[in-house]
Amino acid sequence: MSRPTIAGVARAAGVSVASVSRVLNGLPATEEMVERVQRAVQELGYVPDARARSLKVGRTFQLTLAVADVGNPVYVTMMRAVEEVVSAAGYRLVVTTTGPDVVDEVALVRGMARGYADGLLISPIRVDEDLVKSIRECEVPVVVAGNVPAKAGVDTVRANSPKGMLLAVDHLVAKGRTRIAFLNGPADTVPGAARSKGFTEALKAHDLEPTAAAEATDFTFTAGRVAAPGLLGVGDEKARADAHLPDAVICANDLLAVGLMHELAALGLRVPDDVAVVGMDDSELAEQCFPTLTSVNLGSAERGRRAAELLLARIEDNDRTPRRIVVQPSLSIRRSTP
Amino acid sequence: MSRPTIAGVARAAGVSVASVSRVLNGLPATEEMVERVQRAVQELGYVPDARARSLKVGRTFQLTLAVADVGNPVYVTMMRAVEEVVSAAGYRLVVTTTGPDVVDEVALVRGMARGYADGLLISPIRVDEDLVKSIRECEVPVVVAGNVPAKAGVDTVRANSPKGMLLAVDHLVAKGRTRIAFLNGPADTVPGAARSKGFTEALKAHDLEPTAAAEATDFTFTAGRVAAPGLLGVGDEKARADAHLPDAVICANDLLAVGLMHELAALGLRVPDDVAVVGMDDSELAEQCFPTLTSVNLGSAERGRRAAELLLARIEDNDRTPRRIVVQPSLSIRRSTP
DNA sequence: ATCGTTCTTGTAATCGTTTACAGGCCAGAC
DNA sequence: GTCTGGCCTGTAAACGATTACAAGAACGAT
């Protein structure tokens, strides 16, 4: 005995399948009709088939969220916000991890043409011509949480990293720190490039020279630890004697910052007394780590929320002109800076 | 100009739709047929429609993973493992957050009957009759990562919390700690109940009495902070003078442990010198926090992996007898214990 | 040359819905 | 009493794939 279909319900209720469908979708019908159908539905335990419905109406009521790394707490923040918006609108969320390669992202975007989701919200870490092209040609609506060229003709919601960098540098300078270093993630990524540029500009605005800079191989905790010694000139006694040791480090995200702090502790350097540390993303990790981390809030929750809203809006009306929203940063000051 | 269908490809190639379908699915066909179909597919940029395919073959090639809180790093670990297994098998992963209420879980399980996924992997935090019933009656295969009664007749993969507790206590006792306290999450949850029982048993095995116990309102960082003062007898000078302050605290998960460590620091207590702290789950957070956290590894990655494998196996053959797998714990010793 | 087998291909039914269209019925207006 | 118009309801055609079945072609054996 397999699950009942709408035809079974129609038979049990002694009405036509069209009437059953109408009642189920809340279209006008007489008292009695509604009553009979509902009883039959109850009795048979009928539940409409999402697959069949999807085929007919051309919608799956699913949205895909693609991120590079589910382990990055900034995506947790974003995912929470997205999930809240889309589930309120009656959609389910399909979460996909793309990994660090742009080819995987392209494959994902192309694959959307299969129609298993009604829209895609992607936060690409690397962007190239192919990706832009695939997004432009994508069969389903796409919203990018991040930075892609305007010619992609797609809704975007992005952070303002340079402004965020400036907030961080302002704060450090106000506290008397001038030997500021930068721990970046891979510079060939979108956030990596933006933050690097922002850092340089922000220092220039204060007439400062970078004290040191390093590039971790990933935006992860481990990569942060690995890259830290190089940044701090460990093993280079001359540099340290010359007081070239930075008195503050800005990190391209919170995970890198936490990795760095572990290395600082291992070297016997105190945070913030010897070295102040600033993270970016203001993720949950920033208040969980010790000392709590001063972090640039790039508005990940808001970006997630607004990106989800844009996506829903575009699904309603695919002809609207693409919007490019920029979310303004703020600084969450905690204990890792004086 | 809408997207091409299989009929369009058939027309362009001058063959029948059946032939196109066969070529696309790798069924035997002549060189020439394959050639013509592939060229037409290329030219039109045809991509088969997942919705239509789902309806016909009765499969969506999606699996749902339901967890209570995406912010809990243990679920990140589990999700990674699950995603790896299912995507290797050609499935997509739909991640759903149920929240702390069992009614939401029941609604989710019931909703699976709509058929938008081929299977469900659920890690329920609270379990009642209704949930067990809904799981037993579920239209699609279900695997539970956690503890449900055998009568649910469902595949389960669970941790061995009592054994894990014993490992933690053994370790603390070996290091000379005897005034051991327990910071639990809500005791009316499955993990909360199991860990509470395990704690009591483990102490008894060492002829010890619990020094203190507290129950956080959630398995979260914030709840851990809030519950910590009560556990430590803050404000009760007599207790502290009587040396009733615990010299070790075992926490029901890593988030609670990190929350506790922040409160300890605020009180000027050193970890592990004054108070040793042990977490459970051995999540990424355990090595990211400071000091790094000794934590009971309850095998979340392995549980995720094996649960995913069970789910795939059951999708292949729904008649196999349910298996109940128990994953053994181990202890990851770090700096929060002596 | 004929028959039977095997291999390939095409026709058409099917999956479970939604929905355009048409038919039936009733009420109100003349 | 008849006609018009407005509800409800039912019939049947989609949606886009897969696949059972049949028919035709090719080929070897007799």
XYZ file of C-alpha atoms (C1' of nucleotides) in Angstrom:
736
model
C 0.000 0.000 0.000
C 1.815 3.054 -1.195
C 1.156 6.611 -0.242
C -2.130 8.095 -1.333
C -2.183 10.477 -4.264
C -4.530 13.273 -5.010
C -6.533 10.838 -7.132
C -7.066 8.589 -4.143
C -8.296 11.497 -2.103
C -10.623 12.516 -4.904
C -12.066 9.029 -5.056
C -12.488 8.790 -1.310
C -14.178 12.154 -1.188
C -16.249 11.465 -4.259
C -15.078 14.601 -6.012
C -12.671 15.416 -8.823
C -8.937 15.809 -8.495
C -9.231 19.428 -9.519
C -11.509 20.122 -6.586
C -9.127 18.458 -4.184
C -6.280 20.518 -5.531
C -8.331 23.679 -5.227
C -9.342 23.028 -1.663
C -5.756 22.219 -0.738
C -4.560 25.441 -2.289
C -7.244 27.511 -0.625
C -9.128 28.439 -3.783
C -12.846 29.185 -3.395
C -15.107 26.196 -2.860
C -18.323 25.434 -1.031
C -18.469 24.548 2.642
C -19.404 21.011 1.867
C -16.636 20.534 -0.666
C -14.003 21.744 1.763
C -15.425 19.524 4.448
C -15.457 16.373 2.323
C -11.974 16.905 0.985
C -10.516 17.610 4.369
C -12.050 14.525 5.837
C -10.676 12.375 3.048
C -7.247 13.945 3.461
C -7.369 13.211 7.179
C -8.496 9.657 6.736
C -5.916 8.739 4.157
C -3.160 10.778 5.713
C -2.555 12.377 2.372
C 0.429 14.667 1.951
C 1.013 16.347 -1.408
C 4.109 15.300 -3.291
C 6.691 18.044 -3.484
C 8.331 16.496 -6.546
C 5.202 16.527 -8.644
C 4.290 19.969 -7.459
C 7.747 21.255 -8.312
C 7.524 19.947 -11.813
C 4.160 21.509 -12.448
C 4.666 24.905 -10.885
C 8.330 25.160 -11.828
C 9.404 25.882 -8.286
C 11.048 23.762 -5.662
C 10.764 26.192 -2.777
C 14.385 25.555 -2.070
C 17.237 28.015 -2.119
C 20.892 27.155 -2.229
C 23.466 28.843 -0.049
C 27.013 28.213 -1.187
C 29.914 29.006 1.096
C 33.571 28.106 0.984
C 33.934 26.655 4.464
C 31.215 25.755 6.945
C 33.815 25.777 9.696
C 34.303 29.509 9.403
C 32.136 31.078 12.084
C 31.362 34.051 9.878
C 29.347 31.743 7.678
C 27.473 30.461 10.675
C 26.374 34.009 11.374
C 25.410 34.537 7.777
C 23.664 31.206 7.487
C 21.561 31.922 10.552
C 20.401 35.201 9.062
C 19.680 33.681 5.678
C 17.855 30.724 7.116
C 15.657 33.005 9.143
C 14.598 35.079 6.165
C 14.050 32.276 3.717
C 12.243 29.934 6.068
C 9.879 32.749 6.991
C 9.100 32.957 3.287
C 8.395 29.237 3.114
C 11.640 28.105 1.533
C 14.077 25.430 2.595
C 17.779 26.063 2.579
C 20.277 23.822 0.811
C 23.752 24.463 2.128
C 26.641 23.591 -0.115
C 30.326 23.813 0.580
C 32.290 24.811 -2.475
C 35.814 24.595 -1.171
C 38.545 27.030 -2.112
C 38.567 26.420 -5.873
C 36.815 28.678 -8.301
C 36.150 25.798 -10.679
C 33.917 24.201 -8.075
C 31.987 27.410 -7.806
C 31.537 27.579 -11.555
C 30.351 23.985 -11.619
C 27.891 24.768 -8.880
C 26.451 27.793 -10.645
C 26.161 25.897 -13.910
C 24.498 23.030 -12.108
C 21.766 25.311 -10.865
C 20.276 24.935 -14.339
C 19.049 21.537 -13.239
C 16.446 23.453 -11.340
C 16.698 21.789 -7.982
C 16.526 25.167 -6.306
C 14.750 28.401 -7.099
C 17.707 30.622 -6.396
C 21.332 30.750 -5.393
C 23.034 32.804 -2.759
C 26.743 32.511 -3.218
C 29.647 33.968 -1.319
C 32.520 33.352 -3.690
C 36.007 33.461 -2.302
C 37.729 33.613 -5.644
C 36.246 35.230 -8.732
C 37.282 34.951 -12.358
C 35.847 35.563 -15.812
C 34.277 32.138 -15.948
C 32.483 32.598 -12.689
C 31.119 35.977 -13.682
C 29.995 34.551 -16.967
C 28.315 31.568 -15.387
C 26.515 33.811 -12.942
C 25.334 36.127 -15.668
C 23.995 33.216 -17.670
C 22.548 31.318 -14.765
C 19.036 29.990 -15.290
C 17.911 30.810 -11.794
C 18.248 34.061 -9.855
C 21.605 34.546 -8.189
C 22.624 36.916 -5.449
C 26.263 37.348 -4.596
C 27.353 38.037 -1.049
C 30.669 39.562 -1.925
C 32.267 41.533 -4.666
C 31.799 40.854 -8.345
C 32.093 43.332 -11.209
C 28.978 45.361 -11.958
C 28.934 43.917 -15.448
C 27.889 40.607 -13.996
C 24.531 42.329 -13.768
C 23.632 40.631 -10.567
C 22.402 41.666 -7.149
C 25.239 41.923 -4.703
C 25.565 42.636 -1.026
C 29.046 43.322 0.102
C 31.030 44.557 3.024
C 33.124 47.674 3.094
C 36.491 46.255 4.085
C 38.541 49.420 3.515
C 36.252 51.358 5.790
C 36.479 48.544 8.302
C 40.243 48.617 8.107
C 40.168 52.315 8.768
C 38.061 51.804 11.870
C 40.595 49.299 13.137
C 43.594 51.525 12.422
C 41.858 54.575 13.889
C 41.240 52.679 17.052
C 44.784 51.367 17.342
C 46.326 54.756 16.621
C 44.037 56.377 19.168
C 45.438 53.930 21.676
C 48.965 54.888 20.754
C 49.908 51.953 18.573
C 51.908 52.815 15.489
C 53.836 49.685 14.550
C 50.919 47.988 12.921
C 51.194 44.685 11.067
C 48.765 42.827 8.892
C 48.001 39.138 8.818
C 46.110 38.468 5.635
C 44.594 35.371 4.109
C 45.403 34.453 0.508
C 45.742 37.681 -1.479
C 44.331 36.087 -4.603
C 40.924 35.866 -2.997
C 38.316 38.582 -3.100
C 38.347 39.339 0.611
C 42.121 38.959 0.745
C 42.661 41.527 -1.973
C 40.130 43.966 -0.569
C 41.538 43.818 2.914
C 45.092 44.170 1.747
C 44.217 47.274 -0.204
C 42.192 48.609 2.681
C 45.047 48.074 5.090
C 47.524 49.979 2.956
C 45.122 52.859 2.480
C 44.204 53.034 6.124
C 47.847 53.226 7.182
C 48.521 55.887 4.578
C 45.648 57.939 5.966
C 47.564 58.006 9.224
C 50.949 58.538 7.588
C 52.157 55.192 8.763
C 54.202 52.502 7.099
C 53.239 48.856 7.517
C 55.498 47.235 10.069
C 55.037 43.762 8.680
C 52.648 41.759 6.607
C 52.094 38.076 6.019
C 49.759 35.980 4.021
C 48.258 32.820 5.432
C 47.455 30.039 3.009
C 43.817 29.970 4.102
C 41.370 31.910 6.193
C 41.636 29.288 8.912
C 42.857 28.997 12.480
C 45.670 26.657 11.578
C 46.870 28.803 8.706
C 46.931 31.731 11.101
C 49.144 29.870 13.514
C 51.481 28.788 10.790
C 51.840 32.265 9.343
C 52.266 34.035 12.669
C 55.984 33.406 13.343
C 56.935 34.886 9.981
C 54.901 37.970 10.694
C 56.466 38.438 14.089
C 60.005 38.042 12.841
C 60.622 35.031 15.021
C 64.184 33.863 14.665
C 65.208 37.304 13.476
C 66.760 38.699 16.651
C 67.988 41.810 14.952
C 64.487 42.806 13.941
C 63.235 42.360 17.444
C 66.120 44.243 18.972
C 65.467 47.077 16.563
C 62.002 47.244 17.966
C 60.591 46.176 14.680
C 58.212 43.899 16.459
C 54.708 45.155 15.765
C 52.740 46.553 18.667
C 49.487 45.711 16.922
C 48.309 43.199 14.337
C 45.195 43.444 12.256
C 43.992 40.107 10.920
C 41.882 39.505 7.871
C 39.410 37.455 9.858
C 38.719 36.186 13.337
C 40.084 32.707 12.803
C 43.451 34.077 11.753
C 43.418 36.402 14.737
C 42.788 33.575 17.154
C 45.541 31.530 15.549
C 47.872 34.458 15.930
C 46.968 34.949 19.574
C 47.900 31.386 20.326
C 51.323 31.934 18.834
C 51.736 35.184 20.734
C 50.973 33.367 23.950
C 53.483 30.679 23.064
C 56.121 33.364 22.574
C 55.315 34.877 25.930
C 53.886 38.030 24.419
C 50.900 39.494 26.168
C 47.716 40.646 24.425
C 47.024 43.538 24.406
C 49.961 44.817 26.501
C 52.756 43.779 24.151
C 50.766 43.300 21.001
C 47.205 44.388 20.326
C 45.154 42.151 18.019
C 42.188 43.065 15.885
C 40.127 40.546 13.970
C 37.551 40.949 11.259
C 34.025 39.533 10.983
C 33.051 39.928 14.590
C 31.903 36.345 14.651
C 30.822 34.393 17.700
C 34.415 33.328 18.078
C 35.410 36.900 18.901
C 33.664 36.732 22.219
C 34.478 33.130 22.859
C 38.233 33.431 22.538
C 40.525 34.709 25.276
C 41.184 37.507 25.578
C 38.002 38.499 23.822
C 38.801 39.834 20.423
C 38.320 43.366 19.182
C 36.908 42.776 15.751
C 35.644 44.708 12.784
C 31.997 43.897 12.332
C 31.530 43.658 8.605
C 27.818 43.086 9.061
C 27.691 39.430 8.148
C 24.281 38.947 9.694
C 22.932 41.968 7.902
C 24.587 40.944 4.670
C 23.003 37.526 4.959
C 19.621 38.982 5.700
C 19.699 41.514 2.905
C 21.100 39.066 0.392
C 18.291 36.663 1.219
C 15.770 39.448 0.797
C 17.213 40.418 -2.557
C 17.038 36.833 -3.680
C 13.410 36.482 -2.672
C 12.580 39.745 -4.383
C 14.284 38.661 -7.575
C 12.453 35.368 -7.563
C 9.220 37.353 -7.453
C 10.322 39.636 -10.253
C 13.326 38.732 -12.322
C 13.188 41.964 -14.309
C 14.065 44.351 -11.556
C 17.351 46.137 -12.041
C 20.190 44.617 -10.061
C 21.004 46.301 -6.797
C 24.431 46.602 -5.270
C 24.148 46.998 -1.551
C 27.095 47.893 0.634
C 26.816 47.220 4.332
C 28.718 49.564 6.571
C 31.139 48.205 9.141
C 31.471 48.991 12.802
C 34.070 48.116 15.384
C 33.373 45.850 18.314
C 35.944 46.724 20.918
C 36.920 44.002 23.333
C 39.923 43.024 25.398
C 42.506 42.250 22.747
C 43.170 45.955 22.280
C 44.028 48.430 25.015
C 13.285 31.449 -25.394
C 13.059 29.116 -22.481
C 15.404 26.338 -21.627
C 15.533 23.382 -23.951
C 13.816 20.171 -22.961
C 14.634 16.661 -23.934
C 12.113 17.023 -26.761
C 14.048 19.936 -28.185
C 17.236 17.949 -28.102
C 15.496 15.030 -29.786
C 14.250 17.317 -32.549
C 17.622 18.943 -33.052
C 19.334 15.599 -33.200
C 16.653 14.076 -35.367
C 16.066 11.201 -32.990
C 13.443 10.232 -30.433
C 13.242 11.451 -26.857
C 13.781 7.910 -25.660
C 17.090 7.754 -27.443
C 18.201 11.027 -25.965
C 17.321 9.827 -22.512
C 19.163 6.593 -23.084
C 22.313 8.262 -24.273
C 22.218 10.668 -21.353
C 21.854 7.806 -18.921
C 24.621 5.787 -20.507
C 22.470 2.984 -21.837
C 23.751 1.155 -24.906
C 23.513 3.010 -28.196
C 25.422 3.206 -31.450
C 28.401 5.438 -31.953
C 26.470 7.639 -34.267
C 23.504 8.013 -31.963
C 25.727 9.031 -29.072
C 27.520 11.462 -31.317
C 24.376 13.150 -32.626
C 22.758 13.437 -29.223
C 25.866 14.853 -27.635
C 26.241 17.431 -30.340
C 22.639 18.528 -29.950
C 23.049 18.690 -26.190
C 26.131 20.826 -26.624
C 24.545 23.141 -29.132
C 21.411 23.762 -27.151
C 23.148 23.791 -23.815
C 20.660 21.271 -22.582
C 20.651 20.346 -18.918
C 18.165 17.778 -17.662
C 15.525 19.040 -15.274
C 15.961 17.696 -11.783
C 12.325 18.318 -10.931
C 10.968 16.196 -13.747
C 13.521 13.512 -13.118
C 12.622 13.416 -9.442
C 8.974 12.927 -10.179
C 9.579 10.094 -12.560
C 12.223 8.160 -10.695
C 10.864 8.967 -7.249
C 14.156 10.278 -5.996
C 15.438 13.780 -5.425
C 19.041 12.903 -4.683
C 18.831 15.131 -1.683
C 19.250 14.207 1.947
C 18.191 16.293 4.882
C 20.379 16.842 7.900
C 18.518 18.272 10.856
C 20.399 19.730 13.793
C 19.326 21.845 16.712
C 21.837 24.653 16.376
C 24.182 25.416 13.513
C 26.238 27.577 15.852
C 27.366 24.604 17.867
C 30.758 23.611 16.528
C 30.074 19.952 17.113
C 27.515 20.100 14.354
C 30.042 21.685 12.075
C 32.246 18.657 12.572
C 29.368 16.311 11.985
C 28.114 18.232 8.996
C 31.509 18.124 7.349
C 31.656 14.360 7.717
C 28.111 13.874 6.466
C 28.576 16.184 3.532
C 31.678 14.329 2.484
C 29.977 10.962 2.445
C 26.750 11.991 0.803
C 28.262 14.194 -1.865
C 30.612 11.380 -2.829
C 27.476 9.329 -3.399
C 25.979 12.020 -5.609
C 23.558 13.516 -3.128
C 23.052 17.107 -2.078
C 22.664 18.017 1.552
C 19.767 20.062 2.865
C 20.619 21.455 6.266
C 17.745 22.338 8.524
C 17.824 23.885 11.951
C 15.108 22.539 14.199
C 15.585 24.674 17.267
C 15.232 23.340 20.792
C 11.588 22.226 20.610
C 10.583 18.662 19.986
C 7.420 19.742 18.202
C 9.522 21.291 15.469
C 11.364 18.020 15.075
C 8.110 16.110 14.793
C 6.845 18.564 12.199
C 10.046 18.136 10.267
C 9.872 14.350 10.267
C 6.230 14.393 9.246
C 7.040 16.863 6.505
C 9.500 14.452 4.971
C 6.468 12.701 3.519
C 6.316 15.467 0.957
C 9.247 13.714 -0.605
C 11.596 16.601 -1.125
C 14.461 14.487 0.142
C 15.319 10.807 -0.087
C 16.313 10.446 3.515
C 16.666 12.173 6.842
C 19.559 12.296 9.226
C 18.399 13.775 12.463
C 20.202 14.540 15.670
C 17.321 15.160 18.061
C 18.032 17.011 21.236
C 14.768 16.135 22.916
C 12.859 12.921 22.283
C 9.295 12.006 23.147
C 6.657 9.454 22.142
C 5.447 11.596 19.285
C 8.887 11.908 17.800
C 9.557 8.188 18.022
C 6.196 7.508 16.435
C 6.754 9.973 13.635
C 10.157 8.487 12.928
C 8.804 4.965 12.870
C 6.063 5.955 10.450
C 8.203 8.199 8.285
C 7.802 7.707 4.546
C 11.488 8.072 3.841
C 14.459 6.375 5.507
C 15.590 7.995 8.729
C 18.813 7.625 10.634
C 19.139 9.062 14.103
C 22.418 10.439 15.332
C 21.669 10.126 19.004
C 19.695 7.966 21.330
C 16.182 6.763 20.665
C 14.501 3.629 22.017
C 15.169 0.437 20.077
C 11.450 0.095 19.456
C 11.644 3.013 17.079
C 13.090 0.388 14.774
C 15.472 2.805 13.198
C 19.171 2.943 12.484
C 21.003 4.893 15.135
C 24.544 6.012 15.689
C 25.234 7.297 19.120
C 28.030 8.323 21.409
C 28.964 6.635 24.624
C 28.739 9.531 27.058
C 29.123 7.527 30.267
C 32.344 6.021 28.978
C 33.457 9.481 27.934
C 32.687 10.821 31.387
C 34.726 8.047 32.884
C 37.703 8.963 30.722
C 37.425 12.544 31.913
C 37.148 11.603 35.572
C 39.952 9.052 35.327
C 42.190 11.720 33.887
C 41.329 14.292 36.543
C 41.741 11.823 39.367
C 45.081 10.702 37.990
C 46.134 14.336 38.158
C 45.087 14.512 41.787
C 41.808 16.332 41.418
C 39.020 15.114 43.640
C 36.632 18.023 44.050
C 34.976 17.568 40.705
C 31.970 19.572 39.588
C 29.675 19.195 36.598
C 28.292 21.871 34.344
C 25.467 20.316 32.403
C 23.134 21.606 29.740
C 19.375 21.127 30.122
C 18.800 17.780 31.841
C 15.575 17.179 29.950
C 17.521 16.707 26.736
C 18.929 13.439 25.521
C 22.595 14.419 25.817
C 21.911 16.271 29.078
C 20.364 13.236 30.696
C 23.025 10.855 29.435
C 25.883 13.011 30.582
C 24.372 13.616 33.977
C 23.962 9.904 34.546
C 27.446 9.257 33.234
C 28.931 11.837 35.542
C 27.326 10.359 38.632
C 28.429 6.854 37.703
C 31.953 7.912 36.900
C 32.366 9.626 40.246
C 30.938 6.631 42.031
C 33.492 4.419 40.304
C 36.135 6.510 42.030
C 34.287 6.700 45.340
C 33.840 10.403 44.981
C 30.927 12.693 45.698
C 30.032 15.455 43.264
C 31.334 18.759 44.549
C 28.789 20.805 42.693
C 26.510 20.608 39.695
C 24.651 23.139 37.646
C 22.409 23.056 34.662
C 22.716 25.668 31.939
C 19.574 26.579 30.070
C 21.130 25.689 26.744
C 24.205 24.050 25.309
C 25.599 27.468 24.404
C 28.501 29.687 25.339
C 26.289 32.333 26.897
C 24.333 29.821 28.931
C 27.637 28.476 30.195
C 28.725 31.887 31.390
C 25.420 32.510 33.070
C 25.415 29.191 34.881
C 29.065 29.341 35.996
C 28.772 31.584 39.075
C 26.154 29.316 40.618
C 28.359 26.327 40.061
C 31.340 28.017 41.649
C 29.439 29.168 44.705
C 30.164 32.801 43.968
C 28.743 34.992 46.707
C 28.849 32.095 49.111
C 32.027 32.904 51.011
C 31.497 30.137 53.485
C 31.562 27.526 50.764
C 34.756 28.893 49.384
C 36.350 29.167 52.794
C 35.420 25.567 53.454
C 37.322 24.696 50.335
C 34.185 23.570 48.613
C 35.333 25.262 45.471
C 35.796 22.581 42.863
C 39.294 21.897 41.640
C 37.938 20.577 38.356
C 34.815 21.050 36.283
C 33.555 18.735 33.588
C 31.263 20.420 31.107
C 28.620 18.768 28.983
C 30.021 20.334 25.837
C 32.791 22.585 24.628
C 30.713 25.739 24.397
C 29.721 25.483 28.037
C 33.351 24.853 28.953
C 34.540 27.942 27.148
C 31.808 29.994 28.783
C 32.914 28.691 32.144
C 36.566 29.491 31.474
C 35.682 33.088 30.803
C 33.966 33.334 34.164
C 36.880 31.666 35.883
C 39.224 34.230 34.376
C 36.916 37.014 35.497
C 37.084 35.641 39.043
C 40.851 35.522 38.900
C 40.971 31.753 38.973
C 43.632 30.130 36.849
C 43.038 27.213 34.515
C 44.272 24.564 35.116
C 46.181 25.571 38.294
C 43.172 26.488 40.400
C 40.482 24.760 38.431
C 40.886 22.211 35.702
C 38.285 22.238 32.943
C 37.209 19.420 30.660
C 34.843 19.850 27.761
C 32.991 17.347 25.647
C 32.751 17.005 21.854
C 36.353 17.830 21.074
C 35.196 20.350 18.512
C 37.385 22.806 16.673
C 36.704 25.258 19.449
C 38.673 23.084 21.873
C 41.916 23.947 20.162
C 40.937 27.480 19.363
C 40.133 28.559 22.889
C 42.711 29.586 25.443
C 43.975 27.704 27.238
C 43.294 24.900 24.813
C 40.612 22.658 26.163
C 40.969 19.062 27.229
C 37.865 17.520 25.757
C 36.149 14.198 25.472
C 36.036 13.215 21.853
C 32.643 11.639 21.391
C 33.451 10.856 17.802
C 31.234 13.390 16.125
C 33.008 13.100 12.805
C 32.821 9.344 12.893
C 29.202 9.448 14.002
C 28.397 11.732 11.114
C 30.207 9.550 8.669
C 28.668 6.313 9.829
C 25.204 7.785 10.099
C 25.483 8.994 6.523
C 26.627 5.564 5.435
C 23.722 3.900 7.188
C 21.342 6.284 5.525
C 22.721 5.584 2.083
C 22.596 1.852 2.740
C 18.992 2.048 3.855
C 18.030 4.031 0.796
C 19.442 1.209 -1.274
C 17.619 -1.432 0.713
C 14.891 -0.405 3.078
C 14.370 -3.952 4.354
C 17.646 -4.383 6.134
C 17.344 -4.764 9.883
C 18.058 -1.559 11.781
C 21.535 -1.224 13.192
C 22.455 0.524 16.396
C 26.025 1.687 16.276
C 27.866 3.032 19.296
C 30.981 5.060 18.695
C 33.606 4.852 21.391
C 34.991 8.015 22.962
C 38.548 9.062 23.537
C 40.109 11.890 25.477
C 41.976 14.733 23.834
C 44.236 16.129 26.499
C 45.196 19.776 26.190
C 46.169 22.620 28.454
C 43.040 23.139 30.515
C 43.948 20.166 32.672
C 47.246 19.641 34.480
C 16.072 -17.725 -49.524
C 13.868 -17.930 -45.115
C 13.549 -17.888 -40.445
C 14.789 -16.627 -35.830
C 17.628 -13.974 -32.782
C 19.546 -9.945 -31.223
C 20.245 -5.210 -31.205
C 18.645 -0.600 -31.855
C 15.210 2.806 -32.011
C 10.655 4.929 -31.673
C 5.872 5.396 -29.697
C 3.338 6.187 -25.943
C 2.199 5.586 -21.088
C 3.439 7.182 -16.719
C 4.982 9.788 -12.359
C 1.391 13.362 -9.198
C 0.318 17.645 -9.441
C -1.858 22.289 -11.300
C -4.879 24.801 -14.198
C -7.212 26.244 -18.712
C -11.420 25.405 -20.383
C -16.015 23.951 -20.646
C -20.307 22.471 -18.814
C -24.015 22.626 -15.371
C -26.724 24.898 -12.213
C -28.998 28.529 -9.965
C -30.605 33.219 -9.325
C -32.154 37.507 -10.833
C -34.045 40.495 -14.439
C -36.866 41.216 -18.126
C -40.994 31.707 -18.909
C -36.676 32.655 -20.872
C -32.348 34.524 -20.957
C -27.976 36.297 -19.011
C -24.467 36.121 -15.883
C -21.944 34.234 -12.242
C -20.542 30.487 -9.403
C -18.832 25.600 -8.844
C -17.169 21.641 -10.450
C -15.230 18.268 -13.637
C -12.455 16.777 -17.745
C -8.289 16.745 -19.723
C -3.967 18.784 -21.004
C 0.085 20.148 -19.514
C 5.018 20.063 -16.746
C 9.758 17.111 -18.514
C 11.670 13.366 -17.729
C 12.006 7.645 -17.738
C 10.858 3.216 -19.497
C 7.741 -0.787 -21.046
C 6.633 -2.371 -25.234
C 6.654 -2.864 -30.071
C 8.549 -2.516 -34.439
C 12.240 -2.514 -37.639
C 16.945 -3.659 -39.045
C 20.802 -6.557 -39.261
C 22.811 -10.818 -39.204
C 23.809 -15.693 -38.798
C 22.087 -20.348 -39.282
C 19.538 -23.579 -41.693
